[in-house]
Coordinates of C-alpha atoms in Angstrom, one line a residue:
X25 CA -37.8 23.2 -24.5
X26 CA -41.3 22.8 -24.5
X27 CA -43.9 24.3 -27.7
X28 CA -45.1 27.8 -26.6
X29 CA -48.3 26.3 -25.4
X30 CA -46.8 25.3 -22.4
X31 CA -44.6 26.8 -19.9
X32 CA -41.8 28.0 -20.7
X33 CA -39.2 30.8 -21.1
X34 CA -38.1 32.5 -24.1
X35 CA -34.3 32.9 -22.5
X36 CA -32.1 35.0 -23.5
X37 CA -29.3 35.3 -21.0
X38 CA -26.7 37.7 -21.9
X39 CA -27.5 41.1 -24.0
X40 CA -26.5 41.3 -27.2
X41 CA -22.7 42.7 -27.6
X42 CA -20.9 44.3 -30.7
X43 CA -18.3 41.9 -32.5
X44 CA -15.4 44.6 -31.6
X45 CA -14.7 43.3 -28.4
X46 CA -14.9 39.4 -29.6
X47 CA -11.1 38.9 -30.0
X48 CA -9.2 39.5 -26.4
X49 CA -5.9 41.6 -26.4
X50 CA -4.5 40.1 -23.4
X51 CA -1.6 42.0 -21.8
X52 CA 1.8 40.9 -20.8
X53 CA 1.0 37.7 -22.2
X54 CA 4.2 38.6 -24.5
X55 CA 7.5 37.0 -24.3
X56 CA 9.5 34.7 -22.9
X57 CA 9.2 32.9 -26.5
X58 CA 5.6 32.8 -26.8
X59 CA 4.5 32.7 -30.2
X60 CA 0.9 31.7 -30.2
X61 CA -2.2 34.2 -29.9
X62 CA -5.2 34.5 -27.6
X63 CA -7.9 32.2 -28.1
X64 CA -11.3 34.4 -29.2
X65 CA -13.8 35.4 -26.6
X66 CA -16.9 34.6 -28.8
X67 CA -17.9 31.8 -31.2
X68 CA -19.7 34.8 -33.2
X69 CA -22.9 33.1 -32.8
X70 CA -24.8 35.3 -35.4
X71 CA -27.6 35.8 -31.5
X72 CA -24.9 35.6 -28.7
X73 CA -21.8 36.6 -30.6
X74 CA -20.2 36.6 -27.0
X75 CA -21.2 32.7 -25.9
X76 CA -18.2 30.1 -26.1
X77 CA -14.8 30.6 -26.5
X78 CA -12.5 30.3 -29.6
X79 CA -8.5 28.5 -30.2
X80 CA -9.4 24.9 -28.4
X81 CA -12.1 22.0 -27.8
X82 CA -13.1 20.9 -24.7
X83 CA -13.3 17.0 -24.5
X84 CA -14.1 16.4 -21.1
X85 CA -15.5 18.3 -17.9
X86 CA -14.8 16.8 -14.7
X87 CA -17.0 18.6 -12.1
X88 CA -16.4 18.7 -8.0
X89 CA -19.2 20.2 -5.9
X90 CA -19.6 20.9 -2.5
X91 CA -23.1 22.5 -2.1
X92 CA -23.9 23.6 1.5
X93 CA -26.6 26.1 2.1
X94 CA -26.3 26.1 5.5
X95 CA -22.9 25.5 7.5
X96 CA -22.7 25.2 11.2
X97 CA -26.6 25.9 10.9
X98 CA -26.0 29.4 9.9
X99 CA -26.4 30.3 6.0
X100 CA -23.4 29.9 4.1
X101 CA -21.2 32.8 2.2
X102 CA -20.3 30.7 -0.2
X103 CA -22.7 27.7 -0.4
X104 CA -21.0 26.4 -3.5
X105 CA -17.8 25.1 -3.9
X106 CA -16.3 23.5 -7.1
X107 CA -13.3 22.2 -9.0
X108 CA -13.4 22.1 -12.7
X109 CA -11.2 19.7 -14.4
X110 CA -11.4 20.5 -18.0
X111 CA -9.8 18.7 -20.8
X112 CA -9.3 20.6 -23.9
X113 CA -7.4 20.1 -26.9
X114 CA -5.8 23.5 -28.3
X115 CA -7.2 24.4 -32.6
X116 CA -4.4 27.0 -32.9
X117 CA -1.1 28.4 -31.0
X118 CA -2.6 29.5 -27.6
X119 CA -0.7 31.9 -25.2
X120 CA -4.1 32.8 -23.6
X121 CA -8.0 31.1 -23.8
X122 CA -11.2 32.2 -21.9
X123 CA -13.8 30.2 -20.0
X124 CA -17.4 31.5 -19.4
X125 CA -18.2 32.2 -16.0
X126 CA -20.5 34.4 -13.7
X127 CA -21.1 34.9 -10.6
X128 CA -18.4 32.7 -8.5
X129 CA -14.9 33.4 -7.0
X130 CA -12.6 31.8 -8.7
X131 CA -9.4 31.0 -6.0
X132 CA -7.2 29.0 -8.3
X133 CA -6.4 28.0 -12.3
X134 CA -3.7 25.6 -13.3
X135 CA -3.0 24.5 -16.6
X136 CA -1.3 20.7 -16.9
X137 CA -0.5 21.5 -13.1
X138 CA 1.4 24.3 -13.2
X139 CA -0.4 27.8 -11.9
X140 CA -1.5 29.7 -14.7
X141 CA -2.1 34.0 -14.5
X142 CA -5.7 34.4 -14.8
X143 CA -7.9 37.8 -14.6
X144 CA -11.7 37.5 -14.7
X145 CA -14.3 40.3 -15.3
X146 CA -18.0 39.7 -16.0
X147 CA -18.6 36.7 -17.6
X148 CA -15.1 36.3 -19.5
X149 CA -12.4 34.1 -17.1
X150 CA -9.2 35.0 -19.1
X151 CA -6.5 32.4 -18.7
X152 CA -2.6 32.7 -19.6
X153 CA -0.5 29.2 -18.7
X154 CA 2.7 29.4 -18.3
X155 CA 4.0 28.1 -21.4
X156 CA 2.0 28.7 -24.8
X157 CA 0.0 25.8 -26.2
X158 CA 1.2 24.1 -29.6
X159 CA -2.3 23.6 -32.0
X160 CA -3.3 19.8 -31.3
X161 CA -2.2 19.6 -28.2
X162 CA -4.0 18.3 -25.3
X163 CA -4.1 20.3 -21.6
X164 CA -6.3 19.9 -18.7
X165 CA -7.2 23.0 -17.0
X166 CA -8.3 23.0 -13.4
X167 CA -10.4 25.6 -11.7
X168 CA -11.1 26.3 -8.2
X169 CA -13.8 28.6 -7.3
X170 CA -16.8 28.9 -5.0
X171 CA -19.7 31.2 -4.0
X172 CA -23.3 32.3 -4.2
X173 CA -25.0 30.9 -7.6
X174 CA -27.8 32.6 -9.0
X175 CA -30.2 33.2 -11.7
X176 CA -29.7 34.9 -14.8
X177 CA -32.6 37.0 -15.6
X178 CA -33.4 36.9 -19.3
X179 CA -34.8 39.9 -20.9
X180 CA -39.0 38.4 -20.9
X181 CA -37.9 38.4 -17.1
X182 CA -38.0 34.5 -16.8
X183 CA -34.9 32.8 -15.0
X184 CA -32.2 30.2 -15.8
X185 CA -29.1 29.1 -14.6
X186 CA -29.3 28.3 -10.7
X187 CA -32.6 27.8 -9.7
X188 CA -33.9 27.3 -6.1
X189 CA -37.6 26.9 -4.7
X190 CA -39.3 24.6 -1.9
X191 CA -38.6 21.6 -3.6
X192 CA -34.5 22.5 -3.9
X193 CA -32.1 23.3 -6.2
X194 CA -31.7 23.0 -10.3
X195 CA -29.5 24.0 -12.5
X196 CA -30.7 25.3 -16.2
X197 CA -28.6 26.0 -18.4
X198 CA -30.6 27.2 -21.9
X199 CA -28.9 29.1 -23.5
X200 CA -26.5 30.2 -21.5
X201 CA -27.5 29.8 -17.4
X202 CA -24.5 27.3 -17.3
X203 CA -21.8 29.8 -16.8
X204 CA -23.3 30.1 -13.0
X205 CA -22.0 26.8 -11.6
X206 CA -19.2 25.9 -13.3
X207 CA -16.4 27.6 -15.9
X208 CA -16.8 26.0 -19.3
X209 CA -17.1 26.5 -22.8
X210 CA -20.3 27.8 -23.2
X211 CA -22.3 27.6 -26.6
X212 CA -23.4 24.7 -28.4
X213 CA -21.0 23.9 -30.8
X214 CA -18.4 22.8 -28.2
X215 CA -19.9 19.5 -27.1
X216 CA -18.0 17.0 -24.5
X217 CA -18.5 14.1 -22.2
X218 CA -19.1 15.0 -18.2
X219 CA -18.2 13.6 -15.2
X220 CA -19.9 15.1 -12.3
X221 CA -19.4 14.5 -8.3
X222 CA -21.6 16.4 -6.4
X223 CA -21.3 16.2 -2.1
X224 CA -24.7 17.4 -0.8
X225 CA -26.4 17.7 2.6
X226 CA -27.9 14.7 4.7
X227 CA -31.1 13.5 3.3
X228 CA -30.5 15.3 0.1
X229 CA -30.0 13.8 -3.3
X230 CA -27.7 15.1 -6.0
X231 CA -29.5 13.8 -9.9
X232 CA -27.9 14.6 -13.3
X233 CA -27.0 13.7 -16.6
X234 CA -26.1 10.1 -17.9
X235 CA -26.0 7.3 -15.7
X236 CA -25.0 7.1 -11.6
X237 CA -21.8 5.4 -11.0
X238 CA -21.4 6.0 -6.9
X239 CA -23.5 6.9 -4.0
X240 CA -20.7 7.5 -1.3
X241 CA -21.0 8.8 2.6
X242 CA -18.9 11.5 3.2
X243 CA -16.5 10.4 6.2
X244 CA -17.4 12.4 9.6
X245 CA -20.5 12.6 11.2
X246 CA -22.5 14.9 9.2
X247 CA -24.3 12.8 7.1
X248 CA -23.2 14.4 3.9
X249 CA -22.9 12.5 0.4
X250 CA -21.1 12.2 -2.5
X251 CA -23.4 11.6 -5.9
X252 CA -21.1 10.6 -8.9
X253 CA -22.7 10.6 -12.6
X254 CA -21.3 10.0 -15.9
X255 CA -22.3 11.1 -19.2
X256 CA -19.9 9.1 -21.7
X257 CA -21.8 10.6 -25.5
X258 CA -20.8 14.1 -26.0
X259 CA -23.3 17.0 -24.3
X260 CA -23.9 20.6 -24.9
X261 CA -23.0 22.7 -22.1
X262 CA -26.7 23.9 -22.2
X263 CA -28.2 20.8 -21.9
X264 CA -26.0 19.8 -18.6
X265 CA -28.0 20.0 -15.1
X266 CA -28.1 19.4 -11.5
X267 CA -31.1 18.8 -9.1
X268 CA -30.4 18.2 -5.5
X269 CA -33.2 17.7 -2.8
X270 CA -35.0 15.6 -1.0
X271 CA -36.1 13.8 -4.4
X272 CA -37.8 10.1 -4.3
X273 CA -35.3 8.1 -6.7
X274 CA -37.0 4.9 -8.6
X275 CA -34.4 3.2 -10.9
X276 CA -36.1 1.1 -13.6
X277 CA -35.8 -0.6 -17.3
X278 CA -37.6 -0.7 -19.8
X279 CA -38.8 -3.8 -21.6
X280 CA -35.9 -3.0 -24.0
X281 CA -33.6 -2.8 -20.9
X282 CA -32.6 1.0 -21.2
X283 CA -32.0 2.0 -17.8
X284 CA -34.4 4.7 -16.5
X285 CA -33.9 6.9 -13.7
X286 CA -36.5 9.5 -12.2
X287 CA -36.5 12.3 -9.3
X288 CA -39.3 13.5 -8.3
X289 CA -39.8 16.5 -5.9
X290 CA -41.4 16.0 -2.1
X291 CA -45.1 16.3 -2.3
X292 CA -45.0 16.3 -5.9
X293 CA -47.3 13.7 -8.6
X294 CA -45.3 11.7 -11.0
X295 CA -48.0 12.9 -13.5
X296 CA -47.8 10.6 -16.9
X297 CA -44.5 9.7 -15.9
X298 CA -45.3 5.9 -15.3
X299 CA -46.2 6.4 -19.9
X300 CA -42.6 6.7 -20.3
X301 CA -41.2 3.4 -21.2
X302 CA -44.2 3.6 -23.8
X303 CA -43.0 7.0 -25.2
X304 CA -39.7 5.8 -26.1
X305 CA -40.8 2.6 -27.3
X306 CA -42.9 4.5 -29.7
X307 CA -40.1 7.3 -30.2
X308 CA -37.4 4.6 -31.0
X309 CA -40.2 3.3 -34.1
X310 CA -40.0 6.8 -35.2
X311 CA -36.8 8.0 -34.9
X312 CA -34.7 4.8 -34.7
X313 CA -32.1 3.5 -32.2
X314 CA -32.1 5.4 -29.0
X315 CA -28.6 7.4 -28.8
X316 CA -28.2 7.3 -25.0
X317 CA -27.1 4.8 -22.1
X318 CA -30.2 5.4 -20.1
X319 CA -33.2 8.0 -19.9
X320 CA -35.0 9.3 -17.2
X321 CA -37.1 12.5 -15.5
X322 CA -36.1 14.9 -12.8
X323 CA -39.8 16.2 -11.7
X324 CA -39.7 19.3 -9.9
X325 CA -41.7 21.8 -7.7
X326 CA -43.4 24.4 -10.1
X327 CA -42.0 27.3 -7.8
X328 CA -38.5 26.0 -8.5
X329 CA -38.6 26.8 -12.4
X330 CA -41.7 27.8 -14.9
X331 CA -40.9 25.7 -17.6
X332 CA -39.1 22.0 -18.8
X333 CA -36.4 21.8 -20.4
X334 CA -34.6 18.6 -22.7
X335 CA -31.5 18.0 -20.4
X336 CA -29.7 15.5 -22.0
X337 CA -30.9 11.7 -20.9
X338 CA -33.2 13.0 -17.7
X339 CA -35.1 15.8 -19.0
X340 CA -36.6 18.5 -16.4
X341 CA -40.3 19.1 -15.8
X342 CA -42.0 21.7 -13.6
X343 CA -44.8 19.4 -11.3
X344 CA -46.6 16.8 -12.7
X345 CA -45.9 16.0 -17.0
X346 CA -48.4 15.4 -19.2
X347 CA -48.0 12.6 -22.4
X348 CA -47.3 15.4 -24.6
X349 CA -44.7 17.6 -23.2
X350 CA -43.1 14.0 -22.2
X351 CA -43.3 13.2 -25.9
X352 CA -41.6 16.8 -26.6
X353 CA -39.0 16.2 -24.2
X354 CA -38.3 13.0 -25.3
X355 CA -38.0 13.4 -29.2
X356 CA -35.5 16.4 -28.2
X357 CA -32.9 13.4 -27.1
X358 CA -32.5 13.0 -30.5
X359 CA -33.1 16.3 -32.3
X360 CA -31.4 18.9 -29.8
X361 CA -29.2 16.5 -27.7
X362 CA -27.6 14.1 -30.2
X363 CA -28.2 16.3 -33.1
X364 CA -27.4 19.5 -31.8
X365 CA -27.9 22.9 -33.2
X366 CA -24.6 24.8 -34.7
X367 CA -25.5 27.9 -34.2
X368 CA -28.8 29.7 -31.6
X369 CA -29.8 30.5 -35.3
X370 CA -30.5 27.1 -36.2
X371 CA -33.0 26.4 -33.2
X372 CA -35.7 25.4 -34.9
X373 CA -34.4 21.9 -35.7
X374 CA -34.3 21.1 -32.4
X375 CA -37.9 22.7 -31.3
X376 CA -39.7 22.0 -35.0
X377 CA -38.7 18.4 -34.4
X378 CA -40.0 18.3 -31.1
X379 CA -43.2 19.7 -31.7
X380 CA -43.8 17.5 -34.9
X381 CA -43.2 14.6 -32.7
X382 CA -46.4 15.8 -30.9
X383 CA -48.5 15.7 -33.5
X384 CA -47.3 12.5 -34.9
X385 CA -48.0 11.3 -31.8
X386 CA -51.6 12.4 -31.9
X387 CA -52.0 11.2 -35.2
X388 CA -50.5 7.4 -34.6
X389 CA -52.5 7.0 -31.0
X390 CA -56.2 8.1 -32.7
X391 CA -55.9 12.0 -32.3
X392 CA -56.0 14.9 -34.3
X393 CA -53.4 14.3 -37.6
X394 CA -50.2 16.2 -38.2
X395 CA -52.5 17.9 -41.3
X396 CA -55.2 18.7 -39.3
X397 CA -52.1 20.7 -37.2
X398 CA -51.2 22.2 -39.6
X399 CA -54.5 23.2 -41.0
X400 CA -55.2 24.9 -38.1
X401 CA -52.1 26.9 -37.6
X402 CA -52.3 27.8 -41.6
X403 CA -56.1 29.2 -41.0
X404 CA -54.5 31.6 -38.5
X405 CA -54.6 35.7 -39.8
X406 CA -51.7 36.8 -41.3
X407 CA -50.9 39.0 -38.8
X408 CA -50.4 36.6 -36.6
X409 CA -47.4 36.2 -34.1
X410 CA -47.2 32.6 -35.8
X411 CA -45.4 34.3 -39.3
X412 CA -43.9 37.3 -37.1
X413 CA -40.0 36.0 -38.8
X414 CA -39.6 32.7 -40.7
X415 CA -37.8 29.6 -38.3
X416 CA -34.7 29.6 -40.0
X417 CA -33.5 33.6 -39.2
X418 CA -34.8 34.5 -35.8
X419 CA -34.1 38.3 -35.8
X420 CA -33.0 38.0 -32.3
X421 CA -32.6 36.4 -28.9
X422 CA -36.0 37.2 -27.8
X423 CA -36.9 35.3 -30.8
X424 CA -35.2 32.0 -30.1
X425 CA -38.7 30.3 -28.4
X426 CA -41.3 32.0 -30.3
X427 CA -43.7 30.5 -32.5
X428 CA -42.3 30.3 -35.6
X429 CA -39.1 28.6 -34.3
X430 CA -41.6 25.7 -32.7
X431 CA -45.0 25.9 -34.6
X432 CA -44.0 27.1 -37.8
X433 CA -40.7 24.7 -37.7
X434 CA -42.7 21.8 -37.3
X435 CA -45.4 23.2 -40.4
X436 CA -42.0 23.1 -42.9
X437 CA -41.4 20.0 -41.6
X438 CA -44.9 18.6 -42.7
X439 CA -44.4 20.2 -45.7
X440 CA -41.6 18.3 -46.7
X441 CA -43.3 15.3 -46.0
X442 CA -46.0 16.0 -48.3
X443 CA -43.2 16.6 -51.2
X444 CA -41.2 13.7 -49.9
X445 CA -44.1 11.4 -49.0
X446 CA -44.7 9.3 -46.1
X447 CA -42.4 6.5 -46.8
X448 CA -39.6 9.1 -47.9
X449 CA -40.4 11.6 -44.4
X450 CA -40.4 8.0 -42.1
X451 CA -36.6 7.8 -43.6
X452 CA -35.8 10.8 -43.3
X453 CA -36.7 10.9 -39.5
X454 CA -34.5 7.8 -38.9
X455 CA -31.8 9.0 -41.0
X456 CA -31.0 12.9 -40.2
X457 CA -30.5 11.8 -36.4
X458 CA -28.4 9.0 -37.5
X459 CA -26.4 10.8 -39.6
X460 CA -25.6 13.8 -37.5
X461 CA -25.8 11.9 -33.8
X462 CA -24.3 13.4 -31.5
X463 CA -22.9 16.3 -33.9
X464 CA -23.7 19.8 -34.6
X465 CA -26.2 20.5 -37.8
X466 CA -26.7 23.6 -39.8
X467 CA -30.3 24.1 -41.6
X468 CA -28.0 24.4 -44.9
X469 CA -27.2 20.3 -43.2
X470 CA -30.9 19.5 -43.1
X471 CA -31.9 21.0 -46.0
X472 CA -28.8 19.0 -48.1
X473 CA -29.8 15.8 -46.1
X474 CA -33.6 16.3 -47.0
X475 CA -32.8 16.9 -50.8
X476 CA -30.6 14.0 -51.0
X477 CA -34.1 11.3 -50.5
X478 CA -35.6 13.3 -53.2
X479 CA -36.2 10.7 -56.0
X480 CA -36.2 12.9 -59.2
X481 CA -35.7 17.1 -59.9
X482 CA -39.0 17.8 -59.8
X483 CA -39.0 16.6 -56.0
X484 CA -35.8 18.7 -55.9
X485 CA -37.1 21.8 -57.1
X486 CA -40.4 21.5 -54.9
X487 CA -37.9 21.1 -51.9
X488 CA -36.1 24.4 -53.0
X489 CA -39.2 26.2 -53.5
X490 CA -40.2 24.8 -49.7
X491 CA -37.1 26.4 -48.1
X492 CA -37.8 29.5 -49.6
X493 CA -41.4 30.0 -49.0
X494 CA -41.6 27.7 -45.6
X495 CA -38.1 28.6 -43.9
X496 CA -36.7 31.8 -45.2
X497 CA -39.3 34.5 -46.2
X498 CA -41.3 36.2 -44.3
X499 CA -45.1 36.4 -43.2
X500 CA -47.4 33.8 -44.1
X501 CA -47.2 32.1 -47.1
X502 CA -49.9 32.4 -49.9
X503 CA -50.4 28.9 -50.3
X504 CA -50.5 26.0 -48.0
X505 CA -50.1 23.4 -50.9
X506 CA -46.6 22.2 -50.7
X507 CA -43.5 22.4 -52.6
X508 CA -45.4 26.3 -53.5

């Protein structure tokens, strides 16, 4: 997401629930020689203890759509349609596991073919196949639903999930909007690859993730098309998305040859779009080897959603960018999408990241330094809403986009480089995304992975005092010297 500066939501889709109801007592899922257990219905994600799903891994999503608003020129019922193939291998016995959905009919599940019992309430899609699931095996589920998607309203009152405005459709999915348009496993640390076919209305385009494989006519006379897209490195479900309207598609490559595709909304400006190629050249020197198959934009109108958002490979920008929020966006492919967090907790290495990327960008093109950032935020009272809760232990999921997750997540970073040094820092922003690409981190990761550069104790111990002062206690610190 974008610094606080900037548009943006602070999200939090679903209300905080109690940990009793996080295991599911499925009934009559007894007998007939079933020995295994239900899968949990909740990661216990210490802010959304209900997002994601417990006893398997998906490994693959491979998502049919059918959007049409209007059929037979009236407005549709069910404007959505979908089919959800899901791969998944099982981590324990499973007689049951839950999906995450909201909002949509669901008409049919099968699992490896055969129907599977199913019963779904709120956002929880319970499903019970046929015959239990041995740990380490590998099923494919397949879900057939359709209806109305919508927005989730967040508790600041901002929107995710399915968006639409003059400009068309998006889907959102941070940190949990993606349960509106298709069933899935829905928090971060369940990361897997996507294969998305999307059949949209005549002179409609359909843009997402990863890299277009088809553009196919629909047979019959209406015009419609089919839109295929792959995403072959491993995604959050959060970070998945889908724009569809009458966007103007430019496919390019940059001098490297990374494929780049943008969509940008009717009557919309490109903005600093056309700087780019130049932003990644300059993010590759900083943060080594680019760890997608392509990159891109999806430019949208500013009625459709408030904010941007890091979708992985073709982030999502409301109207016209500027050079810094693509910067943001851009630096979030490798700290957010390839290094994702483990838990909502652990935000603020994707957003500190980001935001330090600005200000190193200032500094290397003649602006303002990263010191003189930080200089600035330390000056600020202490009563600020900067040192409201230190980055590292958001008290909650109001919290998650606040500005000691972004602003006072990138001042810790800058910190470390003053104990580390520049030559140390300019490995260690190479190295963390190299080590954890496309993986989930913990802050207990970064702080190991940051201690390890350290070239004697006394580095060591300024490092330990830095976590403690920087990323764990609260209010503002006394001193703005680091490793204090």
């Amino acid at each position: 997401m974008p610094p606080p500066r900037r548009p943006r939501s602070a999200r939090a889709a679903l209300a905080a629930a109690g940990a009793l109801a996080l295991l599911v007592t499925v009934a009559g899922c007894g007998g007939g020689g079933v020995r295994g257990t239900p899968g949990a219905a909740g990661v216990l994600d210490p802010l959304f203890p209900r997002l994601g799903n417990g006893g398997y891994d998906v490994r693959h999503y491979d998502l049919a759509l059918d959007w049409a608003p209007a059929r037979s020129g009236q407005r549709a019922e069910q404007p959505l349609r979908g089919r959800a193939r899901i791969t998944s291998r099982a981590t324990q016995n499973l007689s049951a596991f839950n999906l995450d959905l909201k909002g949509l009919e669901v008409t049919s599940v099968t699992v490896d073919g055969r129907p599977a019992r199913y019963d779904h309430a709120g956002t929880e899609l319970t499903v019970r196949p046929e015959k239990e699931l041995d740990k380490g095996k590998t099923f494919r589920t397949t879900v057939e639903y359709a209806g109305r998607p919508g927005p989730l309203e967040d508790a600041d009152g901002s929107e995710e999930g399915w968006l639409t405005g003059d400009g068309g459709t998006v889907a959102l999915g941070e940190p949990s909007g993606s349960m509106t348009w298709f069933p899935g496993n829905h928090h971060p640390l369940d990361k897997a690859t996507y294969t998305l076919r999307a059949t949209v209305p005549k002179g409609q385009r359909a843009v997402s993730n990863g890299e277009p494989e088809t553009t196919e006519p629909r047979p019959g006379r209406d015009g419609r098309t089919t839109w295929t897209w792959n995403s072959r490195h491993p995604m959050a479900s959060y970070l998945a998305t889908l724009a569809i309207g009458p966007y103007r598609l430019t496919e390019s490559r940059t001098p490297s040859g990374l494929p780049v595709v943008d969509a940008v909304a009717p009557g919309e400006d490109a903005g600093e779009l056309e700087r780019l190629p130049e932003v990644l050249d300059w993010s590759v020197k900083r943060f080594g080897t680019y760890p997608f198959d392509s990159a891109g934009a999806v430019v949208l109108a500013p009625d459709t959603a408030g904010y941007a958002l890091e979708t992985q490979t073709r982030p999502v920008y409301p109207g016209s960018p500027d050079v810094g929020l693509i910067v943001h966006e851009t630096a979030h492919q490798w700290f957010g999408d390839s290094v994702t967090p483990r838990t909502w907790q652990d935000v603020w290495l994707s957003e500190g990241f980001a935001t330090y990327a600005e200000w190193l960008w200032d500094e290397d093109h003649d602006g303002p330094t990263a010191q003189d950032a930080f200089d600035r935020l330390h000056a600020t009272s202490g009563d600020a809403g900067l040192w409201a809760f230190p980055p590292a232990d958001p008290p909650d999921q109001d919290s998650l986009f606040a500005d000691p997750v972004y602003q006072r997540g990138a001042m810790t970073l800058h910190q470390v480089r003053r104990v580390l040094g520049d030559t140390r820092f300019a490995a260690l922003l190479k190295g963390w995304p190299r080590e954890y690409a496309h993986r989930n981190a913990r802050t207990a990761d970064f702080t190991a992975y940051a201690e390890s550069l350290a070239p004697d104790g006394d580095t060591r111990e300024a490092l330990t005092r830095t976590w403690a002062v920087w990323l764990r206690a609260d209010g503002k610190p006394d001193s703005a010297a680091p490793g204090r």
